[in-house]
Coordinates of C-alpha atoms in Angstrom, one line a residue:
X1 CA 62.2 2.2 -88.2
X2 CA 64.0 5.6 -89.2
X3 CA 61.9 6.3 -92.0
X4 CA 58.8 5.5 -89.8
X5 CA 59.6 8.0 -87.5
X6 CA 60.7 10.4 -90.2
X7 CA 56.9 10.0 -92.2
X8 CA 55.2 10.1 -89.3
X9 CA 56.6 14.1 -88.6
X10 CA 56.2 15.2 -92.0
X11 CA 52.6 13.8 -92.4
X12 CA 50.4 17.1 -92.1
X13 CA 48.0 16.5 -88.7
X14 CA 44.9 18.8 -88.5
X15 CA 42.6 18.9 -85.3
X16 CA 38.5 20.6 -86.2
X17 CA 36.4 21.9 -83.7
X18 CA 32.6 21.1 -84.1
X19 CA 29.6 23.2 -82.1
X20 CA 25.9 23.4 -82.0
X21 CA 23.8 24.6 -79.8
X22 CA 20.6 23.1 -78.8
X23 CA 18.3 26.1 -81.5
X24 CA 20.8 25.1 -84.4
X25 CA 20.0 21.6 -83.9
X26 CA 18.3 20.8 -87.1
X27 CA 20.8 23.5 -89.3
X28 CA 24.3 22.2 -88.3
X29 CA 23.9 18.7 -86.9
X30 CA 26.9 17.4 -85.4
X31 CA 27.3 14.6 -87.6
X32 CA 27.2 17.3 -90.9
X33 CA 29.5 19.0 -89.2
X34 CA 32.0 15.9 -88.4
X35 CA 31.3 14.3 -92.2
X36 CA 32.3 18.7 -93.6
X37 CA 35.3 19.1 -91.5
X38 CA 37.1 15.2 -92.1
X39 CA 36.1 15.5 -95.8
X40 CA 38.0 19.4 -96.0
X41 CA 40.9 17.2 -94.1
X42 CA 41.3 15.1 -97.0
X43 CA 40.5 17.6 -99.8
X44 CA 43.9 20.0 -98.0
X45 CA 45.9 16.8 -97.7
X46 CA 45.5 16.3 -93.9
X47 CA 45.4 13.3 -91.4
X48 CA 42.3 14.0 -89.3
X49 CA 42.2 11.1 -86.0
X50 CA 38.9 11.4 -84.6
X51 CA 40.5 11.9 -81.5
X52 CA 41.6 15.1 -82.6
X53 CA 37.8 16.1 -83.2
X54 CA 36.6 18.1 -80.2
X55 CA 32.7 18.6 -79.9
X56 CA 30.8 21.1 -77.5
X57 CA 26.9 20.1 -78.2
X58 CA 24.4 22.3 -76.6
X59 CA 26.7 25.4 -75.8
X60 CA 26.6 28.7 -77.2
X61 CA 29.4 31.0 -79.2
X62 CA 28.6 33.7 -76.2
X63 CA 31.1 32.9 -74.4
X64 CA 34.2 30.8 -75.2
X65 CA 34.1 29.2 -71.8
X66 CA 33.4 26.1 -73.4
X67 CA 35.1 22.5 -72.6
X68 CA 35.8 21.3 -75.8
X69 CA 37.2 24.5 -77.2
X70 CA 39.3 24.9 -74.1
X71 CA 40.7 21.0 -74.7
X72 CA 41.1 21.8 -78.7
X73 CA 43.2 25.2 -77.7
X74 CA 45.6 23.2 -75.1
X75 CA 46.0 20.2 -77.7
X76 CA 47.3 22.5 -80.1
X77 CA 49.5 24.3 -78.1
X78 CA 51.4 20.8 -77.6
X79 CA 54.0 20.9 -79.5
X80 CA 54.6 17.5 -79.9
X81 CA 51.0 16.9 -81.0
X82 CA 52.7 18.2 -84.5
X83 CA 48.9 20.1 -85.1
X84 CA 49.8 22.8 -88.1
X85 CA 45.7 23.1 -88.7
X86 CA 42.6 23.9 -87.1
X87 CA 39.2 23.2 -89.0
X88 CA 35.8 24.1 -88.2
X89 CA 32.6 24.0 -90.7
X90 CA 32.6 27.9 -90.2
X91 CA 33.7 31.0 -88.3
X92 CA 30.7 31.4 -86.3
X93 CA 31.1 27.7 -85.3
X94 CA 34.4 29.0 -83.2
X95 CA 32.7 32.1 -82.1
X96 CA 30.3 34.9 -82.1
X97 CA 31.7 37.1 -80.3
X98 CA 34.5 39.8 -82.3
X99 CA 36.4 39.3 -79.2
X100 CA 36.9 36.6 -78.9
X101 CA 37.3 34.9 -82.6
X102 CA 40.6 37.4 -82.1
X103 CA 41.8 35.9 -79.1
X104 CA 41.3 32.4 -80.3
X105 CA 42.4 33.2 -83.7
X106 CA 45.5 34.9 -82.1
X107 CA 46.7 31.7 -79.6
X108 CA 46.4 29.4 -83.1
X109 CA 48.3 31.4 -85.3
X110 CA 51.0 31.4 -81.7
X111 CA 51.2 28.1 -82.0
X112 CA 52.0 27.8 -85.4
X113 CA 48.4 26.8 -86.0
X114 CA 46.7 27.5 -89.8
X115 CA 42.6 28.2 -89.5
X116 CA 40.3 26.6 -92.4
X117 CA 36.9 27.2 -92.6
X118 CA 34.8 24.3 -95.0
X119 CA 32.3 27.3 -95.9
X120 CA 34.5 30.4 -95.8
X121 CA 37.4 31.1 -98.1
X122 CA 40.2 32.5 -95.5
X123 CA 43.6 33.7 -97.0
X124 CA 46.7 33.5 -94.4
X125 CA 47.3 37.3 -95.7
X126 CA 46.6 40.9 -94.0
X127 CA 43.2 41.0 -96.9
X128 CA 41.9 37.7 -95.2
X129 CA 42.9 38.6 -91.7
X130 CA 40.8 41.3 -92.3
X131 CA 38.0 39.7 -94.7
X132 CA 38.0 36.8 -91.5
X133 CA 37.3 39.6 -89.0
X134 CA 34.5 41.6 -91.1
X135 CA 33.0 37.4 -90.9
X136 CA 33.4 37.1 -87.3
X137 CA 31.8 40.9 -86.7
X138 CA 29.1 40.0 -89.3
X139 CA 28.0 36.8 -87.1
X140 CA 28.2 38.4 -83.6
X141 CA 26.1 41.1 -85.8
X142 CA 23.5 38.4 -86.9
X143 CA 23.9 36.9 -83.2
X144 CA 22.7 40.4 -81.5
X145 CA 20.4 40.9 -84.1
X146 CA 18.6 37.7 -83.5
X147 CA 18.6 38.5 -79.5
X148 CA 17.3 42.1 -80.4
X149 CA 14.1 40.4 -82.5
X150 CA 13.6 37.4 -79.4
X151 CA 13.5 40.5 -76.9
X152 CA 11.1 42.4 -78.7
X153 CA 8.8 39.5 -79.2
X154 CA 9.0 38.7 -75.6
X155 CA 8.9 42.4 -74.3
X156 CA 5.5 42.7 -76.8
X157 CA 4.0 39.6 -75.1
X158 CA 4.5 41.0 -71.9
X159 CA 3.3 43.7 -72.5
X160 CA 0.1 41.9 -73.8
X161 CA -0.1 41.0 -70.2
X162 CA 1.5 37.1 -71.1
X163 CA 3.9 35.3 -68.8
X164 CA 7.2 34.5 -70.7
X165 CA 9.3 31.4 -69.6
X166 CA 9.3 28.5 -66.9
X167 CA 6.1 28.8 -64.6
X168 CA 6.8 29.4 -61.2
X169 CA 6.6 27.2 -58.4
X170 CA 3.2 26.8 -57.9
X171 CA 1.9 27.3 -61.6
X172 CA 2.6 25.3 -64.9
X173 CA 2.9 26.7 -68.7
X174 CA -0.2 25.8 -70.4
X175 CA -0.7 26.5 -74.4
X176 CA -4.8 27.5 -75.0
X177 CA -7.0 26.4 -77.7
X178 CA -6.2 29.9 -79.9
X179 CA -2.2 28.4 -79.6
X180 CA -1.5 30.8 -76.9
X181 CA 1.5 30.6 -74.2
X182 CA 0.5 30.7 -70.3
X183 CA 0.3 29.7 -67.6
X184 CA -2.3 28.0 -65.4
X185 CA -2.8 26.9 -61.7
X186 CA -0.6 23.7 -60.5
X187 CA -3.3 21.0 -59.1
X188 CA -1.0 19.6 -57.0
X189 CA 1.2 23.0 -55.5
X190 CA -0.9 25.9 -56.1
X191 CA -2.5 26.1 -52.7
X192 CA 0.5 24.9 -51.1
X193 CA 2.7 27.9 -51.9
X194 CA -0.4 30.3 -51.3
X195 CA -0.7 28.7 -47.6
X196 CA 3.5 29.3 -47.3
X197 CA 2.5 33.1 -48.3
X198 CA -0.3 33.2 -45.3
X199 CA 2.3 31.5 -43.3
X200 CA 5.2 34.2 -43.8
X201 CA 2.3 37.0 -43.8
X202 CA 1.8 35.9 -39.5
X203 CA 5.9 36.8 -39.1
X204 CA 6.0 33.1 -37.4
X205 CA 7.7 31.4 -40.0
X206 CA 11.7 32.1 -41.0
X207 CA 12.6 31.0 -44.3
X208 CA 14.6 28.0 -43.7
X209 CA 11.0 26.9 -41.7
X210 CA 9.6 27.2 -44.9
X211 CA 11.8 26.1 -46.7
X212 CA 11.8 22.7 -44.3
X213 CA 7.5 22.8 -44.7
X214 CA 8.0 23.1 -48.6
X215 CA 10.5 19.9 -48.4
X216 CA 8.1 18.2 -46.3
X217 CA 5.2 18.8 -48.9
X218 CA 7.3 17.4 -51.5
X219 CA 7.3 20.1 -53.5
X220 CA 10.8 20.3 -55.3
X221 CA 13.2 21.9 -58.0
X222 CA 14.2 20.3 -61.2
X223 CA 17.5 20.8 -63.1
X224 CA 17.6 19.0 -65.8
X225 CA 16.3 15.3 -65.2
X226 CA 17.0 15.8 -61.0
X227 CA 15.2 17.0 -58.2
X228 CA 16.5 18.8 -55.4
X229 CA 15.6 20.2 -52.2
X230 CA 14.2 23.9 -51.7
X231 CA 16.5 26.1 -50.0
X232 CA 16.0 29.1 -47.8
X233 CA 17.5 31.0 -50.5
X234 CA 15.0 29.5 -53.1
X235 CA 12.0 30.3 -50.7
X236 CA 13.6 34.0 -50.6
X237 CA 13.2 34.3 -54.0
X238 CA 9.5 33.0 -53.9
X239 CA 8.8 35.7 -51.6
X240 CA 10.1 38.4 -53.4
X241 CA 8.3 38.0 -56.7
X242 CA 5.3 39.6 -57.3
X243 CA 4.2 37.5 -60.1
X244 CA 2.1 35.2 -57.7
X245 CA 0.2 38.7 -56.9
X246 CA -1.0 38.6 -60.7
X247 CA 1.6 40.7 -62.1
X248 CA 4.0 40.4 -65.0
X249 CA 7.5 42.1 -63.9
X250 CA 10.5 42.4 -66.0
X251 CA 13.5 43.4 -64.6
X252 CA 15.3 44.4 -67.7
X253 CA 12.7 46.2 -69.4
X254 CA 11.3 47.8 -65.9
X255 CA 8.0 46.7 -66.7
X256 CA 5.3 45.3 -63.9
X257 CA 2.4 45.0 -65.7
X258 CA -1.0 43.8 -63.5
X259 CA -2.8 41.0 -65.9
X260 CA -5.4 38.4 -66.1
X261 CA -3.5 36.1 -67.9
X262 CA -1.7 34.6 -64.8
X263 CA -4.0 33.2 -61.7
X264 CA -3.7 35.4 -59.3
X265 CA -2.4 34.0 -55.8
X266 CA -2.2 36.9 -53.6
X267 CA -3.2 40.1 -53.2
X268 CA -0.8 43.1 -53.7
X269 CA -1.5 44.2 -49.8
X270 CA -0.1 40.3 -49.0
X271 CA 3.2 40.7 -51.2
X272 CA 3.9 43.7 -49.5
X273 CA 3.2 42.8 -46.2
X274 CA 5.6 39.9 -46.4
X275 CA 8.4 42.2 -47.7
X276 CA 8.0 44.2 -44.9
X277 CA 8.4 41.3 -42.5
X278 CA 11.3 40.1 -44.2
X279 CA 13.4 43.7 -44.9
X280 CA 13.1 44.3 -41.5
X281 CA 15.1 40.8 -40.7
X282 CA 17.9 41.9 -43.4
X283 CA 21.7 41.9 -42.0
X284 CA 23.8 43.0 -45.3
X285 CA 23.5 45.6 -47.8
X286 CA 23.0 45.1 -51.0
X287 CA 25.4 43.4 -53.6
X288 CA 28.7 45.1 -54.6
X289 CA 28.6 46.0 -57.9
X290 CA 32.0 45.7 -59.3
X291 CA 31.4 47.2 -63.0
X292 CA 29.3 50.8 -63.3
X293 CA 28.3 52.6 -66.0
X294 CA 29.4 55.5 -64.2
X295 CA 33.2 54.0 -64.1
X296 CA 33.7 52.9 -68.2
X297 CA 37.3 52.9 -67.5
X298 CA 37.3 50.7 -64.6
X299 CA 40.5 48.0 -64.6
X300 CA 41.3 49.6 -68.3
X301 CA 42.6 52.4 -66.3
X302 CA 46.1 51.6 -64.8
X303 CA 48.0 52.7 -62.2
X304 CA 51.0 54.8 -63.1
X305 CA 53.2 53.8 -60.2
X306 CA 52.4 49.8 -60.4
X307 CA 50.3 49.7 -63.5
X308 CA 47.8 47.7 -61.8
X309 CA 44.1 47.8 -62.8
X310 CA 42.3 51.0 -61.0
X311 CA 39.4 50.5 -58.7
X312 CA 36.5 53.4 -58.6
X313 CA 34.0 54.4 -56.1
X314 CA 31.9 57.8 -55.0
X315 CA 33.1 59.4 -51.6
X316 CA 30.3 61.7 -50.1
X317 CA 31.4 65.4 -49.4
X318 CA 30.3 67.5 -46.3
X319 CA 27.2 69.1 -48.7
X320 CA 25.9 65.4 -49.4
X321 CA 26.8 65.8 -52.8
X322 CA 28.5 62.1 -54.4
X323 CA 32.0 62.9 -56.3
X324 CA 33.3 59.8 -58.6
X325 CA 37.2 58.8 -58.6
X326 CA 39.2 56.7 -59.8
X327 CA 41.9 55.1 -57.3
X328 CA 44.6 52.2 -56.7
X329 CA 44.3 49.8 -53.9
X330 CA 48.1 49.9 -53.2
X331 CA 49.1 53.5 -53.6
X332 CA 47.1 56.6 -52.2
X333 CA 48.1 58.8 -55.2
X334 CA 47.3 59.7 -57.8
X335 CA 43.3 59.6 -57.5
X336 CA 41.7 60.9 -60.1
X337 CA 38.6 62.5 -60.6
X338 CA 35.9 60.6 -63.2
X339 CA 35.1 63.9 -65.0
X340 CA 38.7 64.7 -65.7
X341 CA 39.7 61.2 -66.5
X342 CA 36.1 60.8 -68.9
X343 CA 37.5 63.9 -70.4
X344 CA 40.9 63.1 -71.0
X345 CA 40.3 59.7 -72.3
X346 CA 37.5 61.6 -74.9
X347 CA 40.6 63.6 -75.9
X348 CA 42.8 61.0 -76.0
X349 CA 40.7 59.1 -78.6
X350 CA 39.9 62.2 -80.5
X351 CA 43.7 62.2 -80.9
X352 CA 43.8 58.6 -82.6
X353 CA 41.1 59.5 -85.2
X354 CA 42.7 59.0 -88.9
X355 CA 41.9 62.1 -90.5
X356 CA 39.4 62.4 -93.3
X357 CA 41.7 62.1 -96.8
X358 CA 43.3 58.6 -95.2
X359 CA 39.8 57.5 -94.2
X360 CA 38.3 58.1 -97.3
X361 CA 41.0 56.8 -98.8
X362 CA 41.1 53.6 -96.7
X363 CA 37.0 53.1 -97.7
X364 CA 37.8 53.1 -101.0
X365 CA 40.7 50.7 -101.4
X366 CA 38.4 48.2 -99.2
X367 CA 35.6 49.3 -101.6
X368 CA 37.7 48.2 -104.8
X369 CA 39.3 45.0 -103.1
X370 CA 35.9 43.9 -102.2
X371 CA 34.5 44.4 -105.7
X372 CA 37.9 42.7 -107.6
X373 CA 37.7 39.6 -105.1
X374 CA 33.9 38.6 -105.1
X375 CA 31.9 39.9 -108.0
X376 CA 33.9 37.5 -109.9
X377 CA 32.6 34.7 -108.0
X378 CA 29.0 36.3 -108.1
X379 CA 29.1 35.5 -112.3
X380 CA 30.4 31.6 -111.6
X381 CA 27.0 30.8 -109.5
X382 CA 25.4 29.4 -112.0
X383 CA 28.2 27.5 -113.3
X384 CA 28.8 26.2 -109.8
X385 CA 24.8 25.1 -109.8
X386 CA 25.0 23.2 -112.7
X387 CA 28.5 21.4 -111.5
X388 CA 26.9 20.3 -108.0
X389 CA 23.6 19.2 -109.9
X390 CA 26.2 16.9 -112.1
X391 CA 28.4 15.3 -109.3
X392 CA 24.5 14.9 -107.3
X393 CA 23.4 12.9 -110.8
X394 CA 26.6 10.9 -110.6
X395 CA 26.3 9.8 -107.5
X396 CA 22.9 8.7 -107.8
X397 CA 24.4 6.5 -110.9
X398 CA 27.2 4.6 -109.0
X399 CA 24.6 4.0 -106.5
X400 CA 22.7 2.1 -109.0
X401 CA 25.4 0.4 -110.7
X402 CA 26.1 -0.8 -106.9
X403 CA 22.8 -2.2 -106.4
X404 CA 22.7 -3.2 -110.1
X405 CA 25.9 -5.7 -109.2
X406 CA 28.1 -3.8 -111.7
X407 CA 30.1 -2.2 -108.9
X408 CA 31.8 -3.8 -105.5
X409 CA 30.8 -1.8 -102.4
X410 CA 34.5 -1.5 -102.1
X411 CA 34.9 0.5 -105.1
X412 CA 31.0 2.3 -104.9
X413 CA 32.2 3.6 -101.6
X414 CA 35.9 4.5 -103.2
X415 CA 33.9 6.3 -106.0
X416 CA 31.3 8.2 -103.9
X417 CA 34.2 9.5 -101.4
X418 CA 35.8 10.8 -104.5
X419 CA 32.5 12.9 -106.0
X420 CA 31.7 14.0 -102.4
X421 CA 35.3 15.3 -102.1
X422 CA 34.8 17.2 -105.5
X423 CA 31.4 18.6 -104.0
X424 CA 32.8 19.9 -101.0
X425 CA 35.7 21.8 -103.2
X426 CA 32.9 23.2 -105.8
X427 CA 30.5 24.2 -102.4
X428 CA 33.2 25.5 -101.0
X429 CA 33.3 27.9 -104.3
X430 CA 29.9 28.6 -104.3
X431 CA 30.0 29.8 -100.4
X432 CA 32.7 32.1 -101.4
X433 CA 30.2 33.8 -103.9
X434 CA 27.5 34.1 -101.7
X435 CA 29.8 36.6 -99.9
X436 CA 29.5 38.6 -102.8
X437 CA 25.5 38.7 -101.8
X438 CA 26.5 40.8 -98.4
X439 CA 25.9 44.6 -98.8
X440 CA 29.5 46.0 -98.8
X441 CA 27.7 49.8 -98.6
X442 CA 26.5 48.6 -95.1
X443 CA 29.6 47.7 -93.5
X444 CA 31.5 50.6 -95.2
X445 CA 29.1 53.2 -93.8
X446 CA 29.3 51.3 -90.4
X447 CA 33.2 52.0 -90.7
X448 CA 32.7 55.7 -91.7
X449 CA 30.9 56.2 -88.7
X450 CA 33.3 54.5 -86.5
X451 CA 36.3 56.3 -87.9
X452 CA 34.9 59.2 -88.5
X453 CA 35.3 59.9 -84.8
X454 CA 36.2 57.4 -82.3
X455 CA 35.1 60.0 -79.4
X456 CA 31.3 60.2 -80.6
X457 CA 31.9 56.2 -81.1
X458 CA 32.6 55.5 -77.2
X459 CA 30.1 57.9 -76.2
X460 CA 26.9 56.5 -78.5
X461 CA 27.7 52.7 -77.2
X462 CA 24.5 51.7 -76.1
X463 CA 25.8 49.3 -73.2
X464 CA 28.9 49.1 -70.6
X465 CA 29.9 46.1 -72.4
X466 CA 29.9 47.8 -75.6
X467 CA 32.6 50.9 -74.0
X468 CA 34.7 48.5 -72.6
X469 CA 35.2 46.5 -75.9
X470 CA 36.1 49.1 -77.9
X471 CA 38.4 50.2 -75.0
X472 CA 40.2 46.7 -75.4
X473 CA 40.2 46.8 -78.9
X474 CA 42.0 50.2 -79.2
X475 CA 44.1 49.7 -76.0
X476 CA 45.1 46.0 -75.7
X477 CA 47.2 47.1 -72.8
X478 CA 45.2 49.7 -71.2
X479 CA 45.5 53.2 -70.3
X480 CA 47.1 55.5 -67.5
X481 CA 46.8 59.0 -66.0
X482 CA 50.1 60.9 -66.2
X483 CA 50.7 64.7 -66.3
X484 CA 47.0 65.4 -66.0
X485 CA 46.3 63.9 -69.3
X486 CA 45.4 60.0 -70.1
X487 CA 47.9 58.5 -72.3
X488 CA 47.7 54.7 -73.8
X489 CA 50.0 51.9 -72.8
X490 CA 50.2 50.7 -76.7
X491 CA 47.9 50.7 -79.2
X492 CA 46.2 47.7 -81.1
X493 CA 48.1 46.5 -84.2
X494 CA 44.9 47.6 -86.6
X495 CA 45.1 51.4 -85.0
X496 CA 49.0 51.7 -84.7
X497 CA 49.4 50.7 -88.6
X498 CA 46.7 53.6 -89.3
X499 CA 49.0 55.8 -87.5
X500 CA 51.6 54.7 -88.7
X501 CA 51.0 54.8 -92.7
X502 CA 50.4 57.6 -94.9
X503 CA 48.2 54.9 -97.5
X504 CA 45.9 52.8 -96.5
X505 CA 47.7 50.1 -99.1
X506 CA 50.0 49.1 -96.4
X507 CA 47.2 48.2 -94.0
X508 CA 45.5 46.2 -97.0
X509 CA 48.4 45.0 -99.0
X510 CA 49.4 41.3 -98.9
X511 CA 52.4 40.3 -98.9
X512 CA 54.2 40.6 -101.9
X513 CA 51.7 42.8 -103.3
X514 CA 52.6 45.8 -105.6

């Protein structure tokens, strides 16, 4: 009974973690990804339950508020769950998001947890902490990309004057002869929601009214395979899109574009009249927006007395004129003024900039480390082909000798697990070399950019979101405002060993490296 307890601690227990999303569906099924990730179990020796599979199906790497990643993250920070290894078909399977691969990739490795990638080769060594991060860049890269090329196909098409996305209440998408997207008038609602508009237009009618009409009439929302009841709220939103006055509007893109494409409901003079009605019945301002682009170091900023997250805000001054500052809930001082603290923090990260003989030096070894590593896998592609095409051929051969009689099903299926193993392990090679196929000169001259100067960096991100991330990737812990100047709380591991080393060998070299 000893002993059974004994093996049962030293066997080696690996968890995986499978993802798709519902656009991947026919490129990484869930089943490939299950069949990939217990096969890799067996190939590095471990015991894979299929309990310890966790599956998130139709959820994207956006975001890693997802359940199943959540559940595979608490089960391996059991201890007594005795997990020493996470697998996953491949890095962009965990995440898409730089940020967030970290963060994951930083609570494993906390809990003693080893990271293998079926498709990626990832050594547990500074080179493949950083090879696995260049990955993880390259697929949030590929991810934005792809977003980029769907929002200029849909900003084009509206522009042509086409509706993009769900029909409105009252209309339904339609696909003409030619193959083109629309939309076309609802038999059953169109008039409907034009009478509601008429309605509203008299001032009569309050929004929960219509709202209780629309409910009355049937008409409905779907989410997913249910039907719900219109809200005021819902009928608010009805009222305050001027799509049903023959328009395509976009938001994002500040487009409003008048078309014939989409049946026009009402008229323009209508859609405004109804706003009017309803402005004039509003109680609360508009919403608070909690993140500016005017404020980049809001809640990175910390206060120097409790070195809790700033707050920002404008304050009006007697000549009307709007003056930004930064500020602490709890403490009245110190409140600092946005231009000084912009300008500090530019100053501050000017400061941080490796200087030009280290940088050049630092693209260079990366340069050489890439070439050493990969080209050599680049000349075994063909090899690797022809090794695959052979272990393909002999499968095909044990299934005939099955159905032949020659062979048991027993042993056909010991023999086909044991050539599928050997597949996986020679794939496995031949994804390696394919990294060998991205251009190195692309993400080098990304990083000379970026290093060059880290000021210019912060101030040529497109988007908030883009400031604040490299914010929280220099300053993990923030920044504060102390003798008139912003200094850092810490700086990220990656920066600190840049300031720290005269080489860039000891931010590359692995251990035991000469």
């Amino acid at each position: 009974m000893e002993n059974s307890a004994h093996d049962k601690v030293m066997n080696k227990i690996a968890c995986a973690y499978v993802r798709i999303s519902t656009e991947e569906q026919s490129t990484f099924s869930i089943d490939q990804q299950i069949d990939a990730v217990t096969k890799m179990a067996i190939a590095q020796g471990y015991e894979l339950p299929k309990e310890n599979i966790f599956v998130d199906e139709g959820f994207s790497a956006k975001t890693a508020k997802r359940p199943a990643l959540i559940k595979m993250l608490s089960f391996c920070s059991v201890k007594k769950n005795n997990c020493t290894a996470m697998i996953a078909y491949k890095i962009d399977r965990i995440s898409r998001d730089t940020l967030d691969y970290l963060g994951i990739m930083k609570s494993l490795a906390s809990y003693g947890v080893k990271f293998i990638s079926c498709t990626e080769s990832i050594e547990d060594s500074p080179s493949g902490e950083f090879l696995s991060t260049i990955l993880a860049a390259a697929a949030r890269y590929d991810n934005a990309a792809k977003s980029e090329r769907v929002s200029a196909n849909i900003l084009q098409r509206m522009k042509s004057g086409l509706p993009h996305g769900k029909a409105k209440i009252g209309y339904l998408n339609y696909i003409t002869p030619e193959g083109t997207k629309t939309w076309m008038k609802d038999p059953d609602r169109f008039d409907k929601i034009k009478e509601i508009w008429r309605l509203m237009e008299t001032g009569a009618y309050t929004l929960k009214g219509i709202a209780d009409l629309l409910n009355s009439w049937h008409i409905t929302t779907k989410k997913g395979t249910h039907f719900y009841k219109l809200t005021k709220q819902q009928a608010q939103r009805i009222f305050s899109d001027k799509t049903y006055a023959g328009y395509v509007i976009s938001k994002k893109h500040g487009l409003e574009i008048k078309t014939e494409h989409i049946p026009q409901m009402i008229s323009a003079d209508t859609f405004f009249r109804v706003r009017y009605i309803l402005s004039g019945r509003r109680k609360t301002q508009g919403k608070y927006r909690m993140l500016r682009p005017e404020f980049p170091l809001r809640g990175i900023m910390k206060c120097v007395i409790c070195n809790q997250p700033m707050r920002a805000g404008f304050t009006r001054k007697k000549t009307g004129k709007l003056y930004g500052y930064y500020f602490c809930h709890a403490h009245p001082t110190p409140c600092i003024a946005d231009e000084k603290a912009d300008s500090q923090f530019l100053a501050l990260l000017r400061s941080i900039t490796p200087d030009v003989l280290w940088k050049k030096a630092f693209l260079d070894e990366i340069r050489k480390r890439w070439g050493n590593k990969y080209m050599d896998y680049a000349k075994q592609q063909s090899d690797v082909k022809d090794q695959i095409d052979t272990l393909k051929e002999l499968k095909h051969k044990i299934a005939e000798k099955n159905l032949d009689g020659v062979y048991t099903d027993e042993f056909t299926k010991e023999q086909l697990e044991k050539v599928d193993t050997e597949i996986m392990t020679v794939q496995t090679i031949q994804s390696e070399s394919r990294l060998a196929q991205m251009d190195i000169e692309v993400v080098l001259a990304f990083l000379n950019g970026f290093l060059a100067d880290l000021a210019k960096a912060f101030i040529e991100a497109k988007t908030l979101e883009q400031k604040r991330e490299l914010c929280v990737q220099l300053f993990p812990n923030g920044v504060t405002f102390r003798n008139s100047t912003v200094e850092h709380l810490g700086l990220a591991d990656w920066i600190a060993m840049i300031q720290q080393s005269d080489t860039p060998n000891v931010l590359l070299s692995a251990p035991g490296e000469t």
